[in-house]
Structures are given as C-alpha cells and as structure tokens.
Amino acid sequence: MTAVGRVVVTEFISLDGVVEAPGGEDFTYPNWSFEFDRGEEGERFKVDEALGSAALLLGRRTYEGFASAWPGYEGELADKYNGMPKYVVSSTLEDPSWHHTTVLSGDLTEDVSRIKAEVDGDISVAGSIELVRGLLERDLVDELHLMTFPVVLGTGRRLFGRTPDKLAWRLAEATTVGDGVLITVLHRARQP
C-alpha cells in the first residue's frame, strides 16, 4: 500500500488576509489573535487538528519558534509534536536540534512530492508564510484550515501572494466559535 500524504495548511488570519505574527511580539499589533476568545470548540479544533497530523512541514522561522518551545512542554500535544516527523524547508539550517527533523534544501516540488508519497496522513503546515506561498504557487496544498478573526489589521504579510493561475477551492466546513471566530476547512478542487 502506498502512502498518500495530504498537505494541510493551517493559519490564523484576519479579515483582510493578514497572517503575520498572530501570536508574536515582533509586529505592529503583537499577539493580535489572542485578543479574541476562540472558545472551547475553537481550542478543541486546534488540538484535534494537531493530534490528527502525521507530520509537520515548516519554514525555518516557524520551525525555530516551535523547536525552541515544544521540547520544554509536557502532555499529549507536546508528546505528539516532539515525537512526530518534522520537515523544515531551509537553505541555511544545517543541524536541526529538534528530534525527528529533516532539513529540505532542494527543489520544493520534488521534496514535498516525495514527502507526500512517504507520509500516510496529514502533513500540517502552520504559519510559515513564505513556504505556504511557495506551496500554493506550485499547487501542492490539498487543504486549507483558516481560523479567521473578526479584525482588519491593515498592515502585515498576507497569506496569498501571486499564483500562476486560478486555484479553485471547495468549502468542506464552516463553523463560528468563541468571539465570532470563523473556522473554514477548504479542499483543493482539482480540475478533471
């Protein structure tokens, strides 16, 4: 039986498409996503999403943030993140410190296609704006999980950059949680 990995991008996003530093300090509006309560249902969605992933695929900056935090935590979620295979796309990182990490420094399409053939299940991509844009440009994303917060930030890096062509998506799920936070799950609508 051949593995069939699916690349699942998961982002916190503002109404105007900003995904930059939703929980970070180094931004015009630090920790902007934490101004809203996601409620119990929103928290459960994020935990289930993480626990249901088979691997992580991250850009270098997001990887470094995760690698500096998760090894110090305990519990089911920490055990999952610390024990699962991790792939980091980087041309500068050579010796990753987080267990079970593989550095990808080759052709993005070839590397991700190989991972999709090796991993059976969801390959979660959190944050990692530049990586996500590269994956979208190459039509390598199978599913989008967007947690949209009811705020317009007006500044910051946005999720969607240029794409080589139109990309169609099919809404699979939409739920409002907490303080009006919208969770949408979209599947890539492939052309026949």
PDB file of C-alpha atoms in Angstrom:
ATOM      1  CA  MET A   1       0.000   0.000   0.000  1.00  0.00           C
ATOM      2  CA  THR A   2       1.342   3.420  -0.965  1.00  0.00           C
ATOM      3  CA  ALA A   3       1.292   6.342   1.463  1.00  0.00           C
ATOM      4  CA  VAL A   4      -0.908   9.251   0.476  1.00  0.00           C
ATOM      5  CA  GLY A   5       0.082  12.357   2.381  1.00  0.00           C
ATOM      6  CA  ARG A   6      -2.007  15.485   2.179  1.00  0.00           C
ATOM      7  CA  VAL A   7      -0.543  18.940   2.701  1.00  0.00           C
ATOM      8  CA  VAL A   8      -2.836  20.801   5.098  1.00  0.00           C
ATOM      9  CA  VAL A   9      -2.105  24.496   5.631  1.00  0.00           C
ATOM     10  CA  THR A  10      -3.403  25.875   8.923  1.00  0.00           C
ATOM     11  CA  GLU A  11      -3.410  29.627   9.542  1.00  0.00           C
ATOM     12  CA  PHE A  12      -4.753  32.282  11.881  1.00  0.00           C
ATOM     13  CA  ILE A  13      -5.894  35.048   9.531  1.00  0.00           C
ATOM     14  CA  SER A  14      -7.501  38.491   9.757  1.00  0.00           C
ATOM     15  CA  LEU A  15     -10.444  39.610   7.634  1.00  0.00           C
ATOM     16  CA  ASP A  16      -8.011  41.410   5.315  1.00  0.00           C
ATOM     17  CA  GLY A  17      -5.865  38.304   4.843  1.00  0.00           C
ATOM     18  CA  VAL A  18      -3.015  39.082   7.267  1.00  0.00           C
ATOM     19  CA  VAL A  19      -1.317  36.016   8.746  1.00  0.00           C
ATOM     20  CA  GLU A  20       1.794  37.692  10.128  1.00  0.00           C
ATOM     21  CA  ALA A  21       2.629  37.114  13.802  1.00  0.00           C
ATOM     22  CA  PRO A  22      -0.834  36.245  15.151  1.00  0.00           C
ATOM     23  CA  GLY A  23       0.820  35.197  18.401  1.00  0.00           C
ATOM     24  CA  GLY A  24       4.111  37.034  18.027  1.00  0.00           C
ATOM     25  CA  GLU A  25       5.575  40.089  19.690  1.00  0.00           C
ATOM     26  CA  ASP A  26       7.546  41.498  16.768  1.00  0.00           C
ATOM     27  CA  PHE A  27       4.662  43.111  14.873  1.00  0.00           C
ATOM     28  CA  THR A  28       2.631  46.317  14.755  1.00  0.00           C
ATOM     29  CA  TYR A  29      -0.179  44.550  16.658  1.00  0.00           C
ATOM     30  CA  PRO A  30       1.533  41.979  18.897  1.00  0.00           C
ATOM     31  CA  ASN A  31      -0.446  38.816  19.659  1.00  0.00           C
ATOM     32  CA  TRP A  32      -3.450  40.120  17.721  1.00  0.00           C
ATOM     33  CA  SER A  33      -5.203  36.743  17.593  1.00  0.00           C
ATOM     34  CA  PHE A  34      -5.154  36.478  21.386  1.00  0.00           C
ATOM     35  CA  GLU A  35      -7.464  39.484  21.661  1.00  0.00           C
ATOM     36  CA  PHE A  36     -10.281  37.073  20.769  1.00  0.00           C
ATOM     37  CA  ASP A  37     -11.577  34.086  22.680  1.00  0.00           C
ATOM     38  CA  ARG A  38     -11.708  31.016  20.410  1.00  0.00           C
ATOM     39  CA  GLY A  39     -13.940  29.272  22.911  1.00  0.00           C
ATOM     40  CA  GLU A  40     -13.795  25.631  23.902  1.00  0.00           C
ATOM     41  CA  GLU A  41     -14.859  24.493  20.423  1.00  0.00           C
ATOM     42  CA  GLY A  42     -12.093  26.526  18.757  1.00  0.00           C
ATOM     43  CA  GLU A  43      -9.467  25.178  21.141  1.00  0.00           C
ATOM     44  CA  ARG A  44     -10.681  21.620  20.526  1.00  0.00           C
ATOM     45  CA  PHE A  45     -10.453  22.146  16.746  1.00  0.00           C
ATOM     46  CA  LYS A  46      -6.787  23.194  17.026  1.00  0.00           C
ATOM     47  CA  VAL A  47      -5.886  20.303  19.345  1.00  0.00           C
ATOM     48  CA  ASP A  48      -7.688  17.728  17.175  1.00  0.00           C
ATOM     49  CA  GLU A  49      -6.000  19.180  14.085  1.00  0.00           C
ATOM     50  CA  ALA A  50      -2.552  18.792  15.660  1.00  0.00           C
ATOM     51  CA  LEU A  51      -3.196  15.332  17.072  1.00  0.00           C
ATOM     52  CA  GLY A  52      -4.550  14.188  13.697  1.00  0.00           C
ATOM     53  CA  SER A  53      -1.415  15.202  11.825  1.00  0.00           C
ATOM     54  CA  ALA A  54       1.140  12.638  10.737  1.00  0.00           C
ATOM     55  CA  ALA A  55       3.994  15.126  10.171  1.00  0.00           C
ATOM     56  CA  LEU A  56       4.922  18.805  10.300  1.00  0.00           C
ATOM     57  CA  LEU A  57       6.256  20.793   7.345  1.00  0.00           C
ATOM     58  CA  LEU A  58       7.568  24.206   8.354  1.00  0.00           C
ATOM     59  CA  GLY A  59       9.571  27.148   7.133  1.00  0.00           C
ATOM     60  CA  ARG A  60      12.783  27.902   9.020  1.00  0.00           C
ATOM     61  CA  ARG A  61      11.476  30.784  11.165  1.00  0.00           C
ATOM     62  CA  THR A  62       8.336  28.942  12.252  1.00  0.00           C
ATOM     63  CA  TYR A  63      10.395  25.794  12.843  1.00  0.00           C
ATOM     64  CA  GLU A  64      12.816  27.690  15.091  1.00  0.00           C
ATOM     65  CA  GLY A  65       9.901  29.049  17.133  1.00  0.00           C
ATOM     66  CA  PHE A  66       8.360  25.595  17.517  1.00  0.00           C
ATOM     67  CA  ALA A  67      11.753  23.963  18.236  1.00  0.00           C
ATOM     68  CA  SER A  68      12.530  26.455  20.989  1.00  0.00           C
ATOM     69  CA  ALA A  69       9.143  25.974  22.667  1.00  0.00           C
ATOM     70  CA  TRP A  70       7.731  22.451  22.294  1.00  0.00           C
ATOM     71  CA  PRO A  71      10.609  20.389  23.755  1.00  0.00           C
ATOM     72  CA  GLY A  72      10.021  22.225  27.046  1.00  0.00           C
ATOM     73  CA  TYR A  73       6.333  21.302  27.277  1.00  0.00           C
ATOM     74  CA  GLU A  74       4.685  18.149  28.572  1.00  0.00           C
ATOM     75  CA  GLY A  75       1.391  16.485  27.786  1.00  0.00           C
ATOM     76  CA  GLU A  76      -0.417  14.871  24.892  1.00  0.00           C
ATOM     77  CA  LEU A  77       0.098  17.720  22.421  1.00  0.00           C
ATOM     78  CA  ALA A  78       3.774  18.159  23.311  1.00  0.00           C
ATOM     79  CA  ASP A  79       4.328  14.414  23.015  1.00  0.00           C
ATOM     80  CA  LYS A  80       2.731  14.484  19.561  1.00  0.00           C
ATOM     81  CA  TYR A  81       4.779  17.437  18.283  1.00  0.00           C
ATOM     82  CA  ASN A  82       8.039  16.220  19.817  1.00  0.00           C
ATOM     83  CA  GLY A  83       7.643  12.657  18.539  1.00  0.00           C
ATOM     84  CA  MET A  84       6.311  13.188  15.020  1.00  0.00           C
ATOM     85  CA  PRO A  85       8.420  13.573  11.860  1.00  0.00           C
ATOM     86  CA  LYS A  86       9.249  17.193  11.109  1.00  0.00           C
ATOM     87  CA  TYR A  87      10.459  18.684   7.844  1.00  0.00           C
ATOM     88  CA  VAL A  88      11.928  22.168   7.679  1.00  0.00           C
ATOM     89  CA  VAL A  89      12.483  23.980   4.385  1.00  0.00           C
ATOM     90  CA  SER A  90      15.700  25.963   4.684  1.00  0.00           C
ATOM     91  CA  SER A  91      18.814  26.808   2.749  1.00  0.00           C
ATOM     92  CA  THR A  92      20.649  27.902   5.921  1.00  0.00           C
ATOM     93  CA  LEU A  93      19.737  25.404   8.661  1.00  0.00           C
ATOM     94  CA  GLU A  94      22.174  22.518   8.698  1.00  0.00           C
ATOM     95  CA  ASP A  95      21.960  20.824  12.087  1.00  0.00           C
ATOM     96  CA  PRO A  96      18.419  20.896  13.500  1.00  0.00           C
ATOM     97  CA  SER A  97      18.190  20.392  17.242  1.00  0.00           C
ATOM     98  CA  TRP A  98      14.575  19.170  17.475  1.00  0.00           C
ATOM     99  CA  HIS A  99      14.268  15.371  17.361  1.00  0.00           C
ATOM    100  CA  HIS A 100      12.960  13.704  14.186  1.00  0.00           C
ATOM    101  CA  THR A 101      13.707  16.711  11.953  1.00  0.00           C
ATOM    102  CA  THR A 102      14.766  16.526   8.321  1.00  0.00           C
ATOM    103  CA  VAL A 103      16.033  19.623   6.524  1.00  0.00           C
ATOM    104  CA  LEU A 104      14.773  20.121   2.973  1.00  0.00           C
ATOM    105  CA  SER A 105      17.037  22.324   0.893  1.00  0.00           C
ATOM    106  CA  GLY A 106      16.384  21.033  -2.609  1.00  0.00           C
ATOM    107  CA  ASP A 107      13.613  21.635  -5.122  1.00  0.00           C
ATOM    108  CA  LEU A 108      10.386  22.352  -3.201  1.00  0.00           C
ATOM    109  CA  THR A 109       8.115  20.485  -5.617  1.00  0.00           C
ATOM    110  CA  GLU A 110      10.323  17.380  -5.614  1.00  0.00           C
ATOM    111  CA  ASP A 111      10.850  17.411  -1.838  1.00  0.00           C
ATOM    112  CA  VAL A 112       7.158  17.860  -0.975  1.00  0.00           C
ATOM    113  CA  SER A 113       6.042  15.322  -3.596  1.00  0.00           C
ATOM    114  CA  ARG A 114       8.449  12.792  -2.068  1.00  0.00           C
ATOM    115  CA  ILE A 115       7.128  13.506   1.456  1.00  0.00           C
ATOM    116  CA  LYS A 116       3.536  13.133   0.254  1.00  0.00           C
ATOM    117  CA  ALA A 117       4.485   9.710  -1.131  1.00  0.00           C
ATOM    118  CA  GLU A 118       6.197   8.673   2.134  1.00  0.00           C
ATOM    119  CA  VAL A 119       3.812  10.036   4.790  1.00  0.00           C
ATOM    120  CA  ASP A 120       0.437   8.411   5.284  1.00  0.00           C
ATOM    121  CA  GLY A 121      -1.845  11.165   6.587  1.00  0.00           C
ATOM    122  CA  ASP A 122      -1.936  14.910   7.043  1.00  0.00           C
ATOM    123  CA  ILE A 123       1.259  16.906   6.659  1.00  0.00           C
ATOM    124  CA  SER A 124       0.484  20.017   8.689  1.00  0.00           C
ATOM    125  CA  VAL A 125       1.931  23.381   7.667  1.00  0.00           C
ATOM    126  CA  ALA A 126       1.448  26.033  10.365  1.00  0.00           C
ATOM    127  CA  GLY A 127       2.448  29.669   9.914  1.00  0.00           C
ATOM    128  CA  SER A 128       5.413  29.592   7.521  1.00  0.00           C
ATOM    129  CA  ILE A 129       4.120  32.354   5.218  1.00  0.00           C
ATOM    130  CA  GLU A 130       6.822  32.147   2.547  1.00  0.00           C
ATOM    131  CA  LEU A 131       6.671  28.353   2.466  1.00  0.00           C
ATOM    132  CA  VAL A 132       2.869  28.390   2.165  1.00  0.00           C
ATOM    133  CA  ARG A 133       3.066  30.852  -0.704  1.00  0.00           C
ATOM    134  CA  GLY A 134       5.567  28.572  -2.440  1.00  0.00           C
ATOM    135  CA  LEU A 135       3.333  25.554  -1.900  1.00  0.00           C
ATOM    136  CA  LEU A 136       0.302  27.428  -3.269  1.00  0.00           C
ATOM    137  CA  GLU A 137       2.265  28.648  -6.296  1.00  0.00           C
ATOM    138  CA  ARG A 138       3.187  25.039  -7.093  1.00  0.00           C
ATOM    139  CA  ASP A 139      -0.330  23.709  -6.400  1.00  0.00           C
ATOM    140  CA  LEU A 140       0.929  21.422  -3.633  1.00  0.00           C
ATOM    141  CA  VAL A 141      -1.697  22.301  -0.992  1.00  0.00           C
ATOM    142  CA  ASP A 142      -4.561  19.845  -0.593  1.00  0.00           C
ATOM    143  CA  GLU A 143      -6.496  21.508   2.204  1.00  0.00           C
ATOM    144  CA  LEU A 144      -6.712  24.889   3.947  1.00  0.00           C
ATOM    145  CA  HIS A 145      -7.734  25.327   7.584  1.00  0.00           C
ATOM    146  CA  LEU A 146      -8.337  29.029   8.170  1.00  0.00           C
ATOM    147  CA  MET A 147      -9.255  30.452  11.554  1.00  0.00           C
ATOM    148  CA  THR A 148     -10.490  33.932  10.597  1.00  0.00           C
ATOM    149  CA  PHE A 149     -10.560  36.518  13.357  1.00  0.00           C
ATOM    150  CA  PRO A 150     -13.043  39.424  13.151  1.00  0.00           C
ATOM    151  CA  VAL A 151     -10.455  42.159  12.760  1.00  0.00           C
ATOM    152  CA  VAL A 152      -8.976  44.202   9.917  1.00  0.00           C
ATOM    153  CA  LEU A 153      -5.298  44.857  10.617  1.00  0.00           C
ATOM    154  CA  GLY A 154      -4.500  46.981   7.585  1.00  0.00           C
ATOM    155  CA  THR A 155      -0.840  46.027   7.637  1.00  0.00           C
ATOM    156  CA  GLY A 156       1.247  42.878   7.658  1.00  0.00           C
ATOM    157  CA  ARG A 157       2.105  39.979   5.409  1.00  0.00           C
ATOM    158  CA  ARG A 158      -0.871  38.339   3.795  1.00  0.00           C
ATOM    159  CA  LEU A 159      -1.481  34.681   3.065  1.00  0.00           C
ATOM    160  CA  PHE A 160      -1.996  34.915  -0.659  1.00  0.00           C
ATOM    161  CA  GLY A 161       0.637  36.314  -2.957  1.00  0.00           C
ATOM    162  CA  ARG A 162       0.782  35.772  -6.680  1.00  0.00           C
ATOM    163  CA  THR A 163      -0.267  32.434  -8.070  1.00  0.00           C
ATOM    164  CA  PRO A 164       0.497  31.226 -11.586  1.00  0.00           C
ATOM    165  CA  ASP A 165      -3.170  30.573 -12.265  1.00  0.00           C
ATOM    166  CA  LYS A 166      -6.594  30.497 -10.684  1.00  0.00           C
ATOM    167  CA  LEU A 167      -6.900  27.978  -7.830  1.00  0.00           C
ATOM    168  CA  ALA A 168     -10.392  26.651  -7.072  1.00  0.00           C
ATOM    169  CA  TRP A 169     -11.344  25.511  -3.556  1.00  0.00           C
ATOM    170  CA  ARG A 170     -14.393  23.707  -2.190  1.00  0.00           C
ATOM    171  CA  LEU A 171     -15.797  24.631   1.222  1.00  0.00           C
ATOM    172  CA  ALA A 172     -15.997  21.474   3.345  1.00  0.00           C
ATOM    173  CA  GLU A 173     -16.769  23.000   6.722  1.00  0.00           C
ATOM    174  CA  ALA A 174     -17.585  26.371   8.273  1.00  0.00           C
ATOM    175  CA  THR A 175     -18.105  26.941  11.991  1.00  0.00           C
ATOM    176  CA  THR A 176     -18.210  30.062  14.135  1.00  0.00           C
ATOM    177  CA  VAL A 177     -16.629  29.720  17.576  1.00  0.00           C
ATOM    178  CA  GLY A 178     -15.897  31.928  20.566  1.00  0.00           C
ATOM    179  CA  ASP A 179     -15.901  35.671  19.888  1.00  0.00           C
ATOM    180  CA  GLY A 180     -17.075  35.355  16.283  1.00  0.00           C
ATOM    181  CA  VAL A 181     -14.013  33.483  15.037  1.00  0.00           C
ATOM    182  CA  LEU A 182     -14.788  31.661  11.788  1.00  0.00           C
ATOM    183  CA  ILE A 183     -13.188  28.275  11.127  1.00  0.00           C
ATOM    184  CA  THR A 184     -13.247  27.211   7.487  1.00  0.00           C
ATOM    185  CA  VAL A 185     -11.922  23.997   6.018  1.00  0.00           C
ATOM    186  CA  LEU A 186     -11.417  24.110   2.257  1.00  0.00           C
ATOM    187  CA  HIS A 187     -10.390  21.270  -0.060  1.00  0.00           C
ATOM    188  CA  ARG A 188      -8.491  21.881  -3.268  1.00  0.00           C
ATOM    189  CA  ALA A 189     -10.910  21.448  -6.179  1.00  0.00           C
ATOM    190  CA  ARG A 190      -8.748  19.729  -8.772  1.00  0.00           C
ATOM    191  CA  GLN A 191      -9.528  20.076 -12.457  1.00  0.00           C
ATOM    192  CA  PRO A 192     -10.592  16.801 -14.123  1.00  0.00           C
TER     193      PRO A 192
END
